[in-house]
Amino acid sequence: MKYFNIKFLFISLFIIHGLKISANVFEGYTLFTNGNSQGATTYLINNNYEIINSWEHSSGVMGITYLFPDSTLLVPLQVENPFMTSLGPEGGWFQKLDWYGNVKWEYYYYHQNFQPHHDIEPLPNGNFLVIGWERKTEEETLNIGRIQTSGEFWPLKIVEIDPIGQDSGQVVWEWKIWDHLIQDADSTLPNFGPISDHPDLINVNLGNMPQDHHDWLHTNSIDYNEMYDQIVFSSRRLDEFFVIDHSTTTDQAAGDSGGISGKGGNILYRWGNPQNYGRGTENDRMLNAQHGVNWVPINYPGGNNILIFNNNPSGTSDGNSIVIELVPPMEENGQYFISPGSAFGPSEYYWSFGGDSSFFSNIQSGAFRLPNGNTIVTVTEENYLFEVDSDLQIVWEYFLDTDQNLTGATADRLPLNHGFKAVQIGVSAWTAEALKQTLSASIFSRSTECHNQDKVSMGTIAARDAERVIILTEQVVAALCCASVQAIHLKGLKQQLSPVLRAFMDWTLHSFALVVEDRPLQTELQQMIDRFANFELSNTDWMLQQEQ
């Protein structure tokens, strides 16, 4: 359970700027990480987009980073040479950093038959859960009743790691989905049985395995419920999430008895696609390629409800993502109600946002409840994160892009292009010079017998400095106009602008061509300055026409 008073998210992108702040925004900080497999930075920012602190990482992160009340940052990092690799970020390198970025604890846990990926979840006792692949051979896979194989088979394994000292750790608990499989294809095998009679087990023959892709479930998130000592995890490939008991021993987790639930490591609850256990049709499927399943903290509005980012409910390449909140059918003892022969409820959402053309991401993304009842949402493919209140009003948002320098270059040309970096440096230099020129000319005066002449010369110098400040200001304004137009284009936000701002964007584009490949911009910037000098913007008739 995300139990810190900080808005959490993981997204591998660079910040450009924020656009909206409302009085209803949660007064907290946002923690996020950007980067790639070669390196990353974790940022803590406030609602005004100011950086409170940052932590540099020499490798990309595997998933969400977590900031604790004592300012310790828990970071799951990617490893350079994983034993198993597929479509997810492969990890196994874990660090705890202090506020200043010093390593307090570091531990590696991955091996030939286990590879962490995607996500971790800290626990109240100081340990943390890790999701990973467990390697199974094709022979083992066939012997458990799987019909379609493509060589190796990598089912889910969850481990709990207890950090020890400064550079060690110990696995103190584990759960394997391999111990909770059923199939109805081979009656000679011990896990044979009717699928629809066992929603507490997973059909091993679900899902097609693409050639050379051995990741069966593509588990992409994990969360913990302290009140009931339960774990939830999400499977993109099965369009479903699952709840299991964490109160078991490792031996009990391998069976079907023990723990608070009395059901060992069997599935306690599942939701999203009841076809997977033979109790529904395609019309009953509620999830498609979802991410970020998590419980709402018990002391937050909607406590113990479940939030999830449903990436692609329509199943199209330009879909309509939706954030879903549901009330699981939990009884007072922590068990989940299901009618005989029926699917797990609910059949309707408790709350949702999206589902139209508001936002879309086919990959990653997530949604987390905040203490004031708002929900923070990340939309990876749109490079966008926002905070929405219970009345479906966006009260805070942050637009991001793939490159801080606003280059429009294609991915293969990015290393050769620097976008607006030189312009950024120029703006900084012009601004610094303008500030220097605003100093009182009299501070450079030297008293002589010709006091009147000295005062005249100081007035001349001040006038000359003022003229220079105006020129520098025009240069800065011209550069920022071009940079803003470039950013709006990259984000595809032109249609969201007011008519006046759209007209101003078109006005700017008369002198400035969008930057795709690096080129000299001084001529275009000078053209903008000349148009300012000709008072083109003083004619507001065209703006008034746009408003009408």
Coordinates of C-alpha atoms in Angstrom, one line a residue:
M1 CA 0.0 0.0 0.0
K2 CA 1.3 3.4 -0.9
Y3 CA 1.4 4.8 2.6
F4 CA 3.5 7.9 2.4
N5 CA 2.1 11.5 2.2
I6 CA 3.8 12.0 -1.1
K7 CA 2.4 11.6 -4.6
F8 CA 4.2 8.7 -6.2
L9 CA 4.8 7.9 -9.8
F10 CA 7.3 6.3 -12.1
I11 CA 7.7 7.5 -15.6
S12 CA 10.9 7.5 -17.8
L13 CA 10.6 11.0 -19.3
F14 CA 12.1 14.5 -19.0
I15 CA 10.2 17.5 -17.6
I16 CA 9.3 20.5 -19.7
H17 CA 6.8 22.5 -17.8
G18 CA 3.6 22.5 -15.8
L19 CA 0.5 24.3 -16.9
K20 CA -2.2 24.2 -14.3
I21 CA -2.5 24.7 -10.5
S22 CA -5.9 24.8 -8.7
A23 CA -6.8 25.7 -5.2
N24 CA -8.1 22.1 -4.7
V25 CA -4.7 20.5 -5.4
F26 CA -3.2 18.3 -2.7
E27 CA -0.6 20.2 -0.7
G28 CA 2.2 17.7 -1.0
Y29 CA 5.3 16.7 -3.1
T30 CA 5.6 14.6 -6.2
L31 CA 8.3 12.0 -6.5
F32 CA 9.2 10.7 -9.9
T33 CA 12.1 9.3 -11.9
N34 CA 13.3 9.9 -15.4
G35 CA 16.0 8.4 -17.5
N36 CA 16.8 5.3 -19.5
S37 CA 18.8 2.1 -19.0
Q38 CA 22.1 4.0 -18.9
G39 CA 21.1 6.4 -16.1
A40 CA 18.3 8.2 -14.4
T41 CA 17.4 10.9 -11.9
T42 CA 14.8 10.9 -9.2
Y43 CA 13.1 14.3 -8.5
L44 CA 11.1 15.6 -5.7
I45 CA 9.1 18.6 -6.7
N46 CA 6.4 20.8 -5.2
N47 CA 3.2 22.0 -6.7
N48 CA 4.9 25.0 -8.3
Y49 CA 7.2 22.6 -10.2
E50 CA 10.2 23.6 -8.1
I51 CA 12.8 20.9 -7.4
I52 CA 13.1 20.2 -3.7
N53 CA 15.7 17.5 -4.1
S54 CA 17.1 15.1 -6.7
W55 CA 19.1 11.8 -6.7
E56 CA 21.3 10.7 -9.6
H57 CA 21.5 7.0 -10.5
S58 CA 24.2 5.4 -12.7
S59 CA 21.6 3.0 -14.2
G60 CA 18.0 3.1 -15.2
V61 CA 15.4 2.3 -12.6
M62 CA 13.3 -0.9 -12.7
G63 CA 10.2 0.7 -11.3
I64 CA 8.8 3.1 -8.7
T65 CA 11.2 4.6 -6.2
Y66 CA 10.0 5.2 -2.6
L67 CA 10.8 8.0 -0.3
F68 CA 10.5 7.2 3.5
P69 CA 9.7 9.6 6.3
D70 CA 13.4 9.5 7.4
S71 CA 14.4 10.8 3.9
T72 CA 15.7 7.4 2.8
L73 CA 15.1 6.7 -0.9
L74 CA 14.6 3.0 -1.9
V75 CA 15.6 2.5 -5.5
P76 CA 15.2 -0.6 -7.7
L77 CA 17.8 -0.4 -10.5
Q78 CA 18.3 -2.2 -13.8
V79 CA 21.2 -4.5 -14.2
E80 CA 23.6 -4.4 -17.1
N81 CA 23.7 -8.2 -17.9
P82 CA 20.4 -9.8 -16.8
F83 CA 20.1 -13.6 -16.9
M84 CA 16.6 -13.2 -18.4
T85 CA 15.4 -10.5 -20.7
S86 CA 12.0 -9.8 -22.3
L87 CA 9.7 -6.7 -22.7
G88 CA 10.2 -5.3 -19.2
P89 CA 12.9 -3.5 -17.4
E90 CA 15.1 -6.1 -15.8
G91 CA 16.4 -5.4 -12.3
G92 CA 18.0 -7.1 -9.3
W93 CA 20.1 -4.2 -8.0
F94 CA 18.7 -2.4 -5.0
Q95 CA 19.9 0.7 -3.1
K96 CA 18.9 2.9 -0.2
L97 CA 20.1 6.4 -0.5
D98 CA 20.1 9.2 2.0
W99 CA 18.9 12.7 1.3
Y100 CA 22.2 13.7 -0.2
G101 CA 22.5 10.7 -2.5
N102 CA 24.9 8.7 -0.4
V103 CA 24.5 4.9 -0.5
K104 CA 23.3 3.6 2.8
W105 CA 22.6 0.0 1.6
E106 CA 23.2 -1.9 -1.6
Y107 CA 22.3 -5.4 -2.6
Y108 CA 22.1 -7.5 -5.7
Y109 CA 19.6 -10.3 -6.0
Y110 CA 19.2 -12.1 -9.4
H111 CA 20.5 -15.4 -10.7
Q112 CA 20.2 -17.9 -13.5
N113 CA 16.7 -18.9 -12.5
F114 CA 15.2 -15.7 -11.1
Q115 CA 15.2 -12.3 -12.7
P116 CA 13.4 -9.3 -11.0
H117 CA 11.5 -7.0 -13.3
H118 CA 9.0 -4.1 -13.3
D119 CA 8.1 -3.3 -9.7
I120 CA 8.8 -3.6 -5.9
E121 CA 6.7 -2.8 -2.9
P122 CA 8.0 -1.7 0.5
L123 CA 6.5 -3.3 3.6
P124 CA 5.9 -1.7 7.1
N125 CA 8.5 -4.0 8.7
G126 CA 11.3 -2.6 6.5
N127 CA 11.4 -5.5 4.0
F128 CA 10.2 -5.2 0.4
L129 CA 8.5 -7.4 -2.1
V130 CA 10.0 -8.0 -5.6
I131 CA 8.2 -9.5 -8.6
G132 CA 10.3 -11.6 -11.0
W133 CA 10.5 -14.4 -13.5
E134 CA 11.2 -17.9 -12.5
R135 CA 12.8 -19.9 -15.3
K136 CA 11.2 -23.2 -16.2
T137 CA 12.4 -25.5 -19.0
E138 CA 10.2 -26.6 -21.8
E139 CA 10.1 -30.1 -20.4
E140 CA 8.9 -28.8 -17.0
T141 CA 6.3 -26.7 -18.8
L142 CA 4.9 -29.7 -20.7
N143 CA 4.9 -31.9 -17.6
I144 CA 2.6 -29.4 -15.8
G145 CA 0.1 -29.5 -18.6
R146 CA 0.9 -26.5 -20.8
I147 CA 0.0 -27.3 -24.4
Q148 CA 1.6 -24.4 -26.4
T149 CA 5.2 -23.6 -25.6
S150 CA 8.0 -21.7 -27.3
G151 CA 11.0 -23.2 -25.4
E152 CA 11.4 -21.9 -21.9
F153 CA 8.5 -20.7 -19.7
W154 CA 8.9 -17.8 -17.2
P155 CA 6.0 -17.7 -14.6
L156 CA 5.8 -15.3 -11.8
K157 CA 7.6 -15.6 -8.5
I158 CA 7.4 -13.1 -5.7
V159 CA 10.1 -12.8 -3.0
E160 CA 10.3 -10.7 0.2
I161 CA 13.8 -9.3 0.9
D162 CA 15.0 -8.3 4.3
P163 CA 17.9 -5.7 4.0
I164 CA 20.8 -6.6 6.3
G165 CA 23.7 -4.3 7.2
Q166 CA 25.1 -2.1 4.4
D167 CA 25.5 -4.7 1.6
S168 CA 23.5 -7.8 2.2
G169 CA 19.9 -9.1 2.3
Q170 CA 18.0 -12.3 2.9
V171 CA 14.9 -13.8 1.2
V172 CA 12.5 -14.4 4.1
W173 CA 9.3 -15.3 2.1
E174 CA 8.4 -16.4 -1.4
W175 CA 5.3 -17.3 -3.4
K176 CA 5.3 -19.0 -6.8
I177 CA 2.4 -19.1 -9.2
W178 CA 3.8 -22.4 -10.4
D179 CA 2.4 -23.9 -7.2
H180 CA -1.2 -22.8 -8.1
L181 CA -1.8 -23.9 -11.6
I182 CA -4.7 -26.0 -13.1
Q183 CA -5.3 -27.5 -16.5
D184 CA -8.1 -29.5 -18.2
A185 CA -6.0 -30.9 -21.1
D186 CA -4.3 -34.0 -19.5
S187 CA -6.2 -36.1 -17.0
T188 CA -3.0 -38.0 -16.1
L189 CA -1.4 -35.0 -14.4
P190 CA -2.1 -34.1 -10.7
N191 CA -3.2 -30.6 -11.5
F192 CA -6.0 -31.7 -13.8
G193 CA -9.5 -30.4 -13.0
P194 CA -12.5 -28.3 -14.2
I195 CA -11.2 -24.7 -14.7
S196 CA -14.6 -23.1 -13.7
D197 CA -14.6 -25.0 -10.4
H198 CA -11.3 -23.3 -9.4
P199 CA -11.2 -19.5 -9.6
D200 CA -8.6 -19.9 -6.8
L201 CA -6.1 -21.4 -9.4
I202 CA -4.7 -20.2 -12.7
N203 CA -5.2 -22.0 -15.9
V204 CA -1.7 -22.8 -17.2
N205 CA -2.9 -22.8 -20.8
L206 CA -4.0 -19.2 -20.8
G207 CA -2.3 -16.9 -23.2
N208 CA -0.3 -17.5 -26.3
M209 CA 3.5 -17.3 -26.1
P210 CA 5.1 -15.4 -28.9
Q211 CA 8.2 -16.9 -30.3
D212 CA 11.3 -16.1 -28.2
H213 CA 9.2 -14.3 -25.6
H214 CA 9.0 -16.5 -22.5
D215 CA 7.3 -13.9 -20.2
W216 CA 4.0 -15.6 -19.6
L217 CA 2.0 -13.1 -17.5
H218 CA 3.9 -9.9 -17.9
T219 CA 3.3 -8.9 -14.3
N220 CA 3.7 -5.2 -14.1
S221 CA 2.8 -4.0 -10.6
I222 CA 2.5 -5.2 -7.0
D223 CA 1.0 -3.6 -3.9
Y224 CA 0.4 -4.5 -0.3
N225 CA -2.5 -4.2 2.1
E226 CA -1.3 -4.0 5.7
M227 CA -4.7 -4.3 7.3
Y228 CA -5.4 -7.7 5.8
D229 CA -1.7 -8.8 5.1
Q230 CA -2.6 -9.3 1.4
I231 CA -0.7 -8.8 -1.9
V232 CA -2.2 -7.7 -5.2
F233 CA -0.4 -8.0 -8.6
S234 CA -1.4 -7.2 -12.1
S235 CA -1.0 -9.3 -15.3
R236 CA -1.1 -7.4 -18.5
R237 CA -1.2 -10.5 -20.7
L238 CA -4.2 -12.0 -18.8
D239 CA -6.1 -8.7 -18.4
E240 CA -6.6 -9.4 -14.8
F241 CA -5.3 -8.7 -11.3
F242 CA -5.0 -11.2 -8.4
V243 CA -4.9 -11.0 -4.6
I244 CA -3.0 -13.5 -2.5
D245 CA -2.4 -14.1 1.3
H246 CA 0.9 -12.8 2.6
S247 CA 0.4 -14.1 6.2
T248 CA 1.5 -17.6 5.2
T249 CA 4.9 -19.2 5.7
T250 CA 6.8 -20.0 2.5
D251 CA 5.7 -23.7 2.9
Q252 CA 2.1 -22.7 3.3
A253 CA 2.3 -20.3 0.3
A254 CA 3.1 -23.3 -1.8
G255 CA -0.1 -25.1 -0.8
D256 CA -3.8 -24.5 -0.4
S257 CA -4.1 -24.2 3.4
G258 CA -2.7 -21.9 6.2
G259 CA -2.4 -18.2 6.7
I260 CA -5.2 -15.8 7.8
S261 CA -7.3 -16.8 4.9
G262 CA -6.9 -20.6 5.5
K263 CA -6.2 -20.9 1.7
G264 CA -2.5 -21.0 1.7
G265 CA -1.1 -19.4 -1.5
N266 CA -4.2 -19.9 -3.6
I267 CA -5.8 -16.9 -5.3
L268 CA -8.2 -15.1 -2.9
Y269 CA -9.7 -12.7 -5.4
R270 CA -9.2 -11.9 -9.1
W271 CA -10.9 -9.3 -11.3
G272 CA -10.8 -8.1 -14.9
N273 CA -11.4 -11.1 -17.1
P274 CA -13.6 -14.0 -15.8
Q275 CA -13.2 -15.9 -19.0
N276 CA -9.8 -16.9 -17.5
Y277 CA -11.6 -19.1 -15.0
G278 CA -14.5 -20.2 -17.2
R279 CA -17.2 -17.9 -15.7
G280 CA -17.8 -15.3 -18.3
T281 CA -17.7 -14.2 -21.9
E282 CA -15.8 -11.5 -23.8
N283 CA -18.6 -9.1 -22.8
D284 CA -17.6 -9.6 -19.1
R285 CA -14.0 -8.6 -19.6
M286 CA -13.3 -5.3 -17.7
L287 CA -9.6 -4.8 -18.3
N288 CA -7.2 -4.7 -21.2
A289 CA -3.4 -4.3 -20.8
Q290 CA -3.9 -2.6 -17.4
H291 CA -1.1 -1.3 -15.1
G292 CA -0.5 0.1 -11.6
V293 CA -3.0 -1.9 -9.5
N294 CA -3.0 -0.6 -5.9
W295 CA -5.2 -0.4 -2.8
V296 CA -6.3 3.0 -1.6
P297 CA -4.8 3.5 1.9
I298 CA -7.3 2.8 4.6
N299 CA -7.2 6.3 6.1
Y300 CA -7.7 8.0 2.7
P301 CA -11.1 8.6 1.0
G302 CA -12.1 5.3 -0.6
G303 CA -9.9 3.4 1.8
N304 CA -9.4 -0.3 0.8
N305 CA -10.9 0.3 -2.6
I306 CA -8.7 -0.7 -5.6
L307 CA -7.4 1.7 -8.2
I308 CA -6.0 0.7 -11.6
F309 CA -5.0 2.3 -14.9
N310 CA -6.9 0.4 -17.6
N311 CA -4.7 1.2 -20.6
N312 CA -6.7 0.1 -23.6
P313 CA -10.3 -0.8 -22.9
S314 CA -11.3 -0.5 -26.5
G315 CA -8.4 -2.6 -27.8
T316 CA -7.3 -0.2 -30.5
S317 CA -4.0 1.5 -31.2
D318 CA -5.4 4.9 -30.4
G319 CA -7.6 3.9 -27.5
N320 CA -9.3 5.6 -24.6
S321 CA -7.5 4.9 -21.3
I322 CA -9.5 5.0 -18.1
V323 CA -8.7 5.2 -14.4
I324 CA -10.9 2.8 -12.5
E325 CA -11.8 2.6 -8.8
L326 CA -13.7 -0.5 -7.6
V327 CA -15.0 -1.8 -4.3
P328 CA -13.9 -5.4 -4.0
P329 CA -16.5 -7.8 -2.5
M330 CA -14.5 -8.2 0.8
E331 CA -16.2 -9.5 3.9
E332 CA -15.2 -8.4 7.4
N333 CA -12.8 -11.3 7.9
G334 CA -10.8 -10.3 4.7
Q335 CA -12.3 -13.1 2.6
Y336 CA -13.9 -12.3 -0.8
F337 CA -17.4 -13.2 -1.7
I338 CA -18.2 -15.1 -4.9
S339 CA -21.5 -16.8 -5.8
P340 CA -21.3 -20.4 -7.0
G341 CA -20.9 -20.5 -10.7
S342 CA -20.6 -16.8 -11.0
A343 CA -17.7 -14.4 -11.5
F344 CA -16.1 -12.2 -8.8
G345 CA -17.7 -8.8 -8.6
P346 CA -18.2 -5.9 -8.9
S347 CA -19.8 -5.6 -12.3
E348 CA -19.6 -1.8 -12.2
Y349 CA -17.0 0.8 -11.3
Y350 CA -17.3 2.8 -8.1
W351 CA -15.5 5.8 -9.7
S352 CA -13.7 6.3 -13.0
F353 CA -12.1 9.1 -15.0
G354 CA -11.4 9.0 -18.7
G355 CA -12.7 6.3 -21.1
D356 CA -13.1 8.9 -23.8
S357 CA -10.5 10.9 -25.8
S358 CA -9.1 12.6 -22.7
F359 CA -5.9 10.6 -22.5
F360 CA -4.4 7.4 -23.8
S361 CA -1.3 5.2 -23.1
N362 CA -0.9 1.7 -24.3
I363 CA 2.1 1.1 -22.0
Q364 CA 3.0 1.7 -18.4
S365 CA 1.0 4.5 -16.5
G366 CA -0.8 4.4 -13.2
A367 CA -3.1 6.1 -10.7
F368 CA -2.8 6.7 -7.0
R369 CA -5.1 8.2 -4.4
L370 CA -4.0 11.2 -2.4
P371 CA -4.9 12.0 1.2
N372 CA -7.5 14.7 0.2
G373 CA -9.4 12.3 -2.1
N374 CA -7.8 13.5 -5.3
T375 CA -6.1 11.0 -7.6
I376 CA -2.8 11.5 -9.4
V377 CA -2.5 9.9 -12.8
T378 CA 0.5 9.3 -15.1
V379 CA -0.1 8.9 -18.9
T380 CA 3.2 7.6 -20.3
E381 CA 2.7 7.7 -24.0
E382 CA 1.4 11.3 -23.8
N383 CA 4.2 12.3 -21.5
Y384 CA 1.6 13.7 -19.1
L385 CA 0.6 13.5 -15.5
F386 CA -2.2 15.2 -13.7
E387 CA -4.2 15.3 -10.5
V388 CA -8.0 15.0 -10.7
D389 CA -10.5 15.5 -7.9
S390 CA -13.6 13.5 -7.1
D391 CA -15.7 15.8 -9.2
L392 CA -13.6 14.9 -12.3
Q393 CA -11.9 18.2 -12.5
I394 CA -8.2 18.3 -13.2
V395 CA -6.6 20.5 -10.5
W396 CA -2.9 20.1 -11.3
E397 CA -1.1 18.9 -14.3
Y398 CA 2.4 18.5 -15.7
F399 CA 3.4 18.1 -19.3
L400 CA 6.6 16.3 -20.1
D401 CA 8.5 15.5 -23.2
T402 CA 11.1 13.0 -24.4
D403 CA 13.8 15.7 -24.5
Q404 CA 14.5 18.7 -22.3
N405 CA 16.0 20.6 -25.2
L406 CA 12.8 20.6 -27.3
T407 CA 14.4 18.8 -30.3
G408 CA 12.0 17.6 -32.9
A409 CA 14.5 15.0 -34.2
T410 CA 13.5 11.4 -34.8
A411 CA 14.8 8.8 -32.3
D412 CA 17.7 7.7 -34.5
R413 CA 18.8 11.3 -34.9
L414 CA 18.5 12.4 -31.3
P415 CA 22.2 11.9 -30.4
L416 CA 23.2 14.3 -33.2
N417 CA 20.8 17.1 -32.3
H418 CA 20.6 19.5 -29.4
G419 CA 17.3 21.3 -30.2
F420 CA 17.0 24.6 -28.2
K421 CA 20.0 24.0 -26.0
A422 CA 22.0 26.9 -27.6
V423 CA 19.0 29.1 -27.4
Q424 CA 18.6 28.3 -23.7
I425 CA 22.2 29.2 -23.1
G426 CA 21.7 32.4 -25.1
V427 CA 18.6 33.4 -23.1
S428 CA 20.5 32.9 -19.8
A429 CA 23.4 35.1 -21.1
W430 CA 21.1 37.8 -22.4
T431 CA 19.2 37.9 -19.1
A432 CA 22.4 38.1 -17.0
E433 CA 23.6 41.0 -19.2
A434 CA 20.3 42.8 -18.9
L435 CA 20.4 42.5 -15.1
K436 CA 23.9 43.9 -15.0
Q437 CA 22.9 46.8 -17.2
T438 CA 20.1 47.8 -14.8
L439 CA 22.6 48.8 -12.1
S440 CA 22.6 52.5 -11.4
A441 CA 25.1 54.3 -13.6
S442 CA 26.0 56.5 -10.6
I443 CA 27.9 53.8 -8.8
F444 CA 30.6 54.1 -11.5
S445 CA 30.8 57.9 -11.0
R446 CA 34.0 59.4 -9.7
S447 CA 33.9 62.8 -8.1
T448 CA 35.8 65.5 -10.0
E449 CA 35.8 69.3 -10.1
C450 CA 33.3 69.1 -13.0
H451 CA 30.3 67.7 -11.1
N452 CA 27.8 68.9 -13.6
Q453 CA 29.6 67.3 -16.5
D454 CA 29.8 64.0 -14.6
K455 CA 26.0 64.1 -14.0
V456 CA 25.4 64.6 -17.7
S457 CA 27.7 61.8 -18.7
M458 CA 26.0 59.4 -16.2
G459 CA 22.6 60.3 -17.8
T460 CA 24.0 59.4 -21.2
I461 CA 25.4 56.1 -19.9
A462 CA 22.0 55.3 -18.3
A463 CA 20.1 56.0 -21.5
R464 CA 22.5 53.8 -23.5
D465 CA 22.2 51.0 -20.9
A466 CA 18.4 51.2 -21.0
E467 CA 18.5 50.9 -24.8
R468 CA 20.7 47.8 -24.5
V469 CA 18.2 46.3 -21.9
I470 CA 15.4 46.8 -24.4
I471 CA 17.3 45.0 -27.1
L472 CA 18.2 42.1 -24.8
T473 CA 14.6 41.8 -23.6
E474 CA 13.4 41.6 -27.2
Q475 CA 15.9 38.8 -27.9
V476 CA 14.7 36.9 -24.8
V477 CA 11.0 37.3 -25.7
A478 CA 11.7 36.2 -29.3
A479 CA 13.6 33.1 -28.2
L480 CA 10.9 32.2 -25.7
C481 CA 8.1 32.7 -28.2
C482 CA 9.9 30.2 -30.6
A483 CA 10.6 27.7 -27.8
S484 CA 7.0 27.8 -26.6
V485 CA 5.7 27.2 -30.1
Q486 CA 8.1 24.3 -30.5
A487 CA 6.9 22.8 -27.1
I488 CA 3.2 23.2 -28.0
H489 CA 3.8 21.5 -31.3
L490 CA 5.7 18.6 -29.8
K491 CA 3.0 18.1 -27.2
G492 CA 0.2 18.4 -29.8
L493 CA -1.6 21.0 -27.7
K494 CA -2.4 23.6 -30.2
Q495 CA -6.1 22.7 -30.3
Q496 CA -6.3 23.1 -26.5
L497 CA -5.2 26.7 -26.7
S498 CA -7.6 29.7 -26.7
P499 CA -8.3 31.3 -30.1
V500 CA -6.0 34.2 -29.2
L501 CA -3.1 31.9 -28.3
R502 CA -3.6 29.8 -31.4
A503 CA -3.5 33.0 -33.5
F504 CA -0.3 34.1 -31.7
M505 CA 1.2 30.7 -32.4
D506 CA 0.4 31.2 -36.1
W507 CA 1.8 34.7 -36.0
T508 CA 5.1 33.3 -34.6
L509 CA 5.3 30.7 -37.3
H510 CA 5.4 33.3 -40.0
S511 CA 9.0 34.0 -38.9
F512 CA 10.0 30.7 -37.3
A513 CA 10.1 27.2 -38.7
L514 CA 9.8 24.3 -36.3
V515 CA 13.1 22.8 -35.4
V516 CA 13.6 19.2 -36.6
E517 CA 17.3 19.1 -37.3
D518 CA 19.7 21.5 -35.7
R519 CA 20.3 24.7 -37.7
P520 CA 21.3 28.3 -37.0
L521 CA 18.4 30.3 -35.6
Q522 CA 19.8 33.8 -35.4
T523 CA 18.2 35.0 -38.7
E524 CA 14.7 33.8 -37.5
L525 CA 15.1 35.3 -34.1
Q526 CA 16.2 38.7 -35.7
Q527 CA 13.1 38.6 -37.9
M528 CA 10.9 38.2 -34.8
I529 CA 12.7 41.1 -33.1
D530 CA 12.2 43.2 -36.2
R531 CA 8.5 42.4 -36.2
F532 CA 8.3 43.5 -32.5
A533 CA 10.1 46.7 -33.5
N534 CA 7.5 47.3 -36.2
F535 CA 4.8 47.2 -33.6
E536 CA 2.9 44.3 -35.4
L537 CA 1.5 43.2 -32.1
S538 CA 0.2 46.6 -31.2
N539 CA -2.5 46.0 -33.8
T540 CA -4.9 44.0 -31.7
D541 CA -7.7 43.8 -34.3
W542 CA -6.8 40.3 -35.3
M543 CA -6.8 39.2 -31.6
L544 CA -10.2 40.7 -31.0
Q545 CA -11.5 38.9 -34.1
Q546 CA -10.2 35.6 -32.7
E547 CA -12.0 36.2 -29.4
Q548 CA -15.3 36.9 -31.2

